[in-house]
Coordinates of N, CA and C in Angstrom, one line a residue:
X471 N 0.8 -1.2 0.0 CA 0.0 0.0 0.0 C 0.9 1.2 0.0
X472 N 0.6 2.2 -0.9 CA 1.3 3.4 -0.9 C 0.9 4.3 0.2
X473 N 1.8 4.9 1.0 CA 1.5 5.7 2.1 C 2.1 7.1 1.8
X474 N 1.6 8.1 2.6 CA 2.0 9.5 2.5 C 1.5 10.1 1.2
X475 N 2.2 10.9 0.5 CA 1.6 11.6 -0.6 C 2.5 11.8 -1.8
X476 N 1.9 12.1 -2.9 CA 2.6 12.5 -4.2 C 3.5 11.4 -4.7
X477 N 3.1 10.1 -4.5 CA 3.7 9.0 -5.1 C 3.0 8.5 -6.4
X478 N 3.7 8.0 -7.3 CA 3.1 7.4 -8.5 C 3.6 6.1 -8.8
X479 N 2.8 5.0 -8.7 CA 3.2 3.7 -8.9 C 2.4 3.0 -10.0
X480 N 3.0 2.6 -11.1 CA 2.3 1.9 -12.2 C 2.9 0.6 -12.4
X481 N 2.1 -0.5 -12.2 CA 2.5 -1.8 -12.3 C 2.1 -2.6 -11.1
X482 N 1.9 -3.9 -11.3 CA 1.4 -4.8 -10.2 C 2.4 -4.7 -9.0
X483 N 1.9 -4.2 -7.8 CA 2.6 -4.1 -6.6 C 3.7 -3.0 -6.6
X484 N 3.7 -2.1 -7.6 CA 4.7 -1.0 -7.6 C 4.5 -0.1 -6.4
X485 N 5.5 0.1 -5.7 CA 5.5 0.9 -4.5 C 4.6 0.3 -3.4
X486 N 4.3 -0.9 -3.5 CA 3.5 -1.6 -2.4 C 4.4 -1.7 -1.2
X487 N 3.8 -1.5 0.0 CA 4.5 -1.5 1.3 C 5.6 -0.4 1.3
X488 N 5.4 0.7 0.7 CA 6.3 1.8 0.6 C 5.8 3.0 1.5
X489 N 6.7 3.5 2.2 CA 6.4 4.7 3.0 C 7.3 5.8 2.4
X490 N 6.7 7.0 2.2 CA 7.6 8.1 1.7 C 6.8 9.0 0.7
X491 N 7.4 10.0 0.2 CA 6.8 11.0 -0.6 C 7.6 11.2 -1.9
X492 N 6.9 11.6 -2.9 CA 7.5 12.0 -4.2 C 8.3 10.9 -4.9
X493 N 7.8 9.6 -4.8 CA 8.4 8.5 -5.4 C 7.7 8.2 -6.7
X494 N 8.4 7.8 -7.8 CA 7.8 7.3 -9.0 C 8.4 6.0 -9.4
X495 N 7.5 5.0 -9.6 CA 7.9 3.6 -9.9 C 7.0 3.1 -11.0
X496 N 7.7 2.5 -12.0 CA 7.0 2.0 -13.2 C 7.6 0.6 -13.4
X497 N 6.7 -0.4 -13.3 CA 7.1 -1.8 -13.5 C 6.6 -2.7 -12.3
X498 N 6.4 -3.9 -12.6 CA 5.9 -4.9 -11.6 C 6.9 -4.9 -10.4
X499 N 6.4 -4.7 -9.3 CA 7.1 -4.7 -8.0 C 8.2 -3.6 -7.9
X500 N 8.2 -2.7 -8.8 CA 9.2 -1.6 -8.7 C 9.0 -0.8 -7.4
X501 N 10.1 -0.7 -6.6 CA 10.1 0.1 -5.4 C 9.4 -0.6 -4.2
X502 N 9.1 -1.9 -4.3 CA 8.4 -2.6 -3.3 C 9.3 -2.7 -2.1
X503 N 8.8 -2.4 -0.9 CA 9.6 -2.5 0.4 C 10.6 -1.3 0.5
X504 N 10.4 -0.2 -0.1 CA 11.3 0.9 0.0 C 10.7 2.0 0.8
X505 N 11.3 2.5 1.8 CA 10.9 3.6 2.6 C 11.8 4.8 2.2
X506 N 11.3 5.9 1.8 CA 12.1 7.0 1.5 C 11.4 7.9 0.5
X507 N 12.1 9.0 0.1 CA 11.5 10.0 -0.7 C 12.3 10.2 -2.0
X508 N 11.7 10.8 -3.0 CA 12.3 11.3 -4.2 C 13.1 10.2 -5.0
X509 N 12.5 9.0 -5.1 CA 13.1 8.0 -5.9 C 12.4 7.8 -7.2
X510 N 13.2 7.5 -8.3 CA 12.7 7.1 -9.6 C 13.1 5.7 -9.9
X511 N 12.2 4.8 -10.1 CA 12.5 3.4 -10.2 C 11.7 2.9 -11.4
X512 N 12.5 2.4 -12.5 CA 11.9 2.0 -13.7 C 12.3 0.6 -14.1
X513 N 11.4 -0.4 -14.1 CA 11.7 -1.8 -14.5 C 11.2 -2.7 -13.5
X514 N 11.1 -4.0 -13.9 CA 10.6 -5.1 -13.0 C 11.5 -5.1 -11.8
X515 N 11.0 -5.0 -10.6 CA 11.7 -5.0 -9.3 C 12.8 -4.0 -9.2
X516 N 12.8 -2.9 -10.0 CA 13.9 -1.9 -9.9 C 13.8 -1.2 -8.5
X517 N 14.9 -1.2 -7.8 CA 14.9 -0.5 -6.5 C 14.2 -1.3 -5.4
X518 N 13.8 -2.5 -5.7 CA 13.0 -3.2 -4.7 C 14.0 -4.0 -3.7
X519 N 13.4 -4.6 -2.7 CA 14.1 -5.4 -1.8 C 13.2 -6.5 -1.2
X520 N 13.8 -7.5 -0.6 CA 13.1 -8.6 0.0 C 12.5 -8.2 1.3
X521 N 13.1 -7.2 2.0 CA 12.6 -6.7 3.2 C 12.7 -5.2 3.2
X522 N 12.1 -4.5 4.1 CA 12.0 -3.0 4.0 C 13.4 -2.4 4.2
X523 N 13.8 -1.5 3.3 CA 15.0 -0.8 3.3 C 14.7 0.7 3.2
X524 N 15.6 1.6 3.6 CA 15.4 3.0 3.5 C 16.3 3.5 2.4
X525 N 15.7 4.3 1.4 CA 16.5 4.8 0.3 C 15.8 6.1 -0.1
X526 N 16.5 7.2 -0.4 CA 16.0 8.4 -0.9 C 16.9 9.0 -2.0
X527 N 16.3 9.7 -2.9 CA 17.0 10.4 -3.9 C 17.8 9.5 -4.9
X528 N 17.2 8.4 -5.2 CA 17.9 7.4 -6.0 C 17.2 7.2 -7.4
X529 N 18.0 6.8 -8.4 CA 17.4 6.5 -9.7 C 17.9 5.1 -10.1
X530 N 17.0 4.3 -10.4 CA 17.3 2.9 -10.8 C 16.5 2.5 -12.0
X531 N 17.3 2.1 -13.1 CA 16.6 1.8 -14.4 C 17.1 0.4 -14.8
X532 N 16.1 -0.4 -15.1 CA 16.4 -1.8 -15.6 C 15.8 -2.9 -14.8
X533 N 15.7 -4.0 -15.3 CA 15.3 -5.2 -14.6 C 16.1 -5.4 -13.4
X534 N 15.5 -5.3 -12.2 CA 16.1 -5.5 -10.9 C 17.3 -4.6 -10.6
X535 N 17.4 -3.4 -11.3 CA 18.4 -2.5 -11.1 C 18.4 -2.0 -9.6
X536 N 19.5 -2.1 -8.9 CA 19.6 -1.7 -7.5 C 18.9 -2.6 -6.6
X537 N 18.5 -3.8 -7.0 CA 17.7 -4.6 -6.1 C 18.5 -4.9 -4.8
X538 N 17.9 -4.6 -3.7 CA 18.4 -4.8 -2.4 C 19.6 -3.9 -2.0
X539 N 19.9 -3.0 -2.8 CA 21.0 -2.0 -2.4 C 20.5 -1.1 -1.4
X540 N 21.4 -0.6 -0.5 CA 21.0 0.3 0.5 C 21.7 1.7 0.3
X541 N 21.3 2.6 1.0 CA 21.9 4.0 0.9 C 21.1 4.9 0.1
X542 N 21.4 6.2 0.2 CA 20.7 7.2 -0.5 C 21.5 7.7 -1.7
X543 N 20.8 8.5 -2.6 CA 21.4 9.2 -3.7 C 22.3 8.3 -4.6
X544 N 21.7 7.1 -4.9 CA 22.4 6.2 -5.8 C 21.8 6.2 -7.2
X545 N 22.6 5.8 -8.2 CA 22.1 5.5 -9.5 C 22.6 4.2 -10.0
X546 N 21.7 3.4 -10.5 CA 22.0 2.1 -11.1 C 21.3 2.0 -12.4
X547 N 22.1 1.6 -13.4 CA 21.5 1.3 -14.7 C 22.0 -0.1 -15.0
X548 N 21.1 -1.1 -15.1 CA 21.5 -2.5 -15.1 C 20.3 -3.3 -15.5
X549 N 20.5 -4.5 -16.0 CA 19.4 -5.4 -16.3 C 19.6 -6.7 -15.5
X550 N 20.0 -6.6 -14.2 CA 20.2 -7.7 -13.3 C 20.3 -7.1 -11.9
X551 N 20.4 -7.9 -10.9 CA 20.5 -7.4 -9.5 C 22.0 -7.1 -9.1
X552 N 22.9 -6.9 -10.1 CA 24.3 -6.7 -9.9 C 24.5 -5.5 -8.9
X553 N 25.4 -5.6 -8.1 CA 25.8 -4.6 -7.1 C 26.6 -3.5 -7.7
X554 N 27.1 -2.6 -6.9 CA 27.8 -1.4 -7.3 C 29.1 -1.8 -8.1
X555 N 29.7 -2.9 -7.8 CA 30.9 -3.3 -8.5 C 30.7 -4.0 -9.8
X556 N 29.5 -4.3 -10.1 CA 29.2 -5.1 -11.4 C 28.1 -4.5 -12.2
X557 N 27.3 -3.5 -11.7 CA 26.3 -2.9 -12.5 C 26.9 -2.2 -13.7
X558 N 26.2 -2.2 -14.8 CA 26.8 -1.4 -16.0 C 27.1 0.0 -15.6
X559 N 26.2 0.7 -15.0 CA 26.5 2.1 -14.5 C 26.0 2.2 -13.1
X560 N 26.9 2.7 -12.2 CA 26.6 2.9 -10.8 C 27.1 4.3 -10.5
X561 N 26.4 5.0 -9.6 CA 26.9 6.3 -9.2 C 26.3 6.7 -7.9
X562 N 26.9 7.8 -7.3 CA 26.5 8.4 -6.1 C 26.3 9.9 -6.3
X563 N 25.1 10.4 -6.3 CA 24.9 11.8 -6.5 C 25.5 12.7 -5.4
X564 N 25.5 12.2 -4.2 CA 26.0 13.0 -3.1 C 27.6 13.1 -3.1
X565 N 28.3 12.2 -3.7 CA 29.7 12.2 -3.7 C 30.3 12.4 -5.1
X566 N 29.4 12.7 -6.1 CA 29.8 13.0 -7.5 C 30.6 11.9 -8.0
X567 N 30.2 10.6 -7.8 CA 30.8 9.4 -8.3 C 30.0 8.9 -9.5
X568 N 30.6 8.6 -10.6 CA 30.0 7.9 -11.7 C 30.9 6.8 -12.1
X569 N 30.5 5.5 -12.1 CA 31.3 4.4 -12.5 C 30.6 3.6 -13.6
X570 N 31.4 3.2 -14.6 CA 31.0 2.2 -15.5 C 31.8 0.9 -15.4
X571 N 31.1 -0.2 -15.2 CA 31.8 -1.4 -15.1 C 31.8 -2.1 -16.4
X572 N 32.4 -1.5 -17.4 CA 32.4 -2.0 -18.8 C 33.6 -1.4 -19.5
X573 N 33.7 -1.8 -20.8 CA 34.7 -1.2 -21.6 C 34.0 0.1 -22.1
X574 N 34.7 1.2 -21.9 CA 34.1 2.5 -22.3 C 34.6 2.8 -23.7
X575 N 33.7 3.2 -24.6 CA 34.0 3.5 -26.0 C 33.5 4.8 -26.4
X576 N 34.2 5.5 -27.2 CA 33.7 6.7 -27.9 C 33.7 6.4 -29.4
X577 N 32.5 6.5 -29.9 CA 32.3 6.1 -31.3 C 32.5 4.6 -31.5
X578 N 32.6 4.1 -32.7 CA 32.8 2.7 -32.9 C 34.3 2.4 -33.1
X579 N 35.0 1.7 -32.2 CA 36.4 1.5 -32.2 C 36.9 0.7 -33.5
X580 N 36.0 0.0 -34.2 CA 36.4 -0.6 -35.4 C 36.5 0.3 -36.6
X581 N 36.0 1.6 -36.4 CA 36.2 2.6 -37.4 C 37.1 3.7 -36.8
X582 N 36.5 4.9 -36.7 CA 37.3 6.0 -36.2 C 37.2 6.3 -34.7
X583 N 36.5 5.4 -34.0 CA 36.3 5.6 -32.6 C 37.5 5.1 -31.7
X584 N 37.3 5.1 -30.4 CA 38.3 4.6 -29.5 C 37.7 3.8 -28.4
X585 N 38.4 2.8 -28.0 CA 38.0 2.0 -26.8 C 39.1 2.2 -25.7
X586 N 38.7 2.7 -24.6 CA 39.6 2.9 -23.5 C 40.1 1.5 -23.0
X587 N 41.4 1.4 -22.6 CA 41.9 0.2 -22.1 C 41.1 -0.2 -20.8
X588 N 41.0 -1.5 -20.6 CA 40.3 -2.0 -19.4 C 41.3 -2.3 -18.2
X589 N 42.6 -2.2 -18.5 CA 43.6 -2.3 -17.4 C 44.4 -1.1 -17.3
X590 N 45.0 -0.9 -16.2 CA 45.9 0.3 -16.0 C 47.2 0.1 -16.8
X591 N 47.6 1.2 -17.3 CA 49.0 1.2 -17.9 C 50.0 1.5 -16.9
X592 N 51.3 1.6 -17.3 CA 52.4 1.9 -16.4 C 52.7 3.4 -16.4
X593 N 53.2 3.8 -15.3 CA 53.6 5.3 -15.1 C 54.7 5.6 -16.1
X594 N 54.5 6.8 -16.8 CA 55.5 7.3 -17.7 C 55.3 6.7 -19.1

């Protein structure tokens, strides 16, 4: 059941058992068991958890993106329940952190683009 005010939940059990304000959830069970404010959760079980957790100011996009993660001001873009060290994109709004757990490319590397190395080089 959605509690408090200004929440929008679209999908079976979206924002069910959620306490908080100004949350938006789209997808089956998106935001279920989340207490907090100002979250945007898109996708099946995006931002959900098996038990009640507190989270505010977070954006989670994709199938199970951020599932079970804790803490505020997070961003997850992923199509699994991968954590911060394995999600395609992870970030922290409050610490200005943005991480991609992937090979980062600009343009198409097989043409005129560039793929950044996935391992550290040596100094100098």
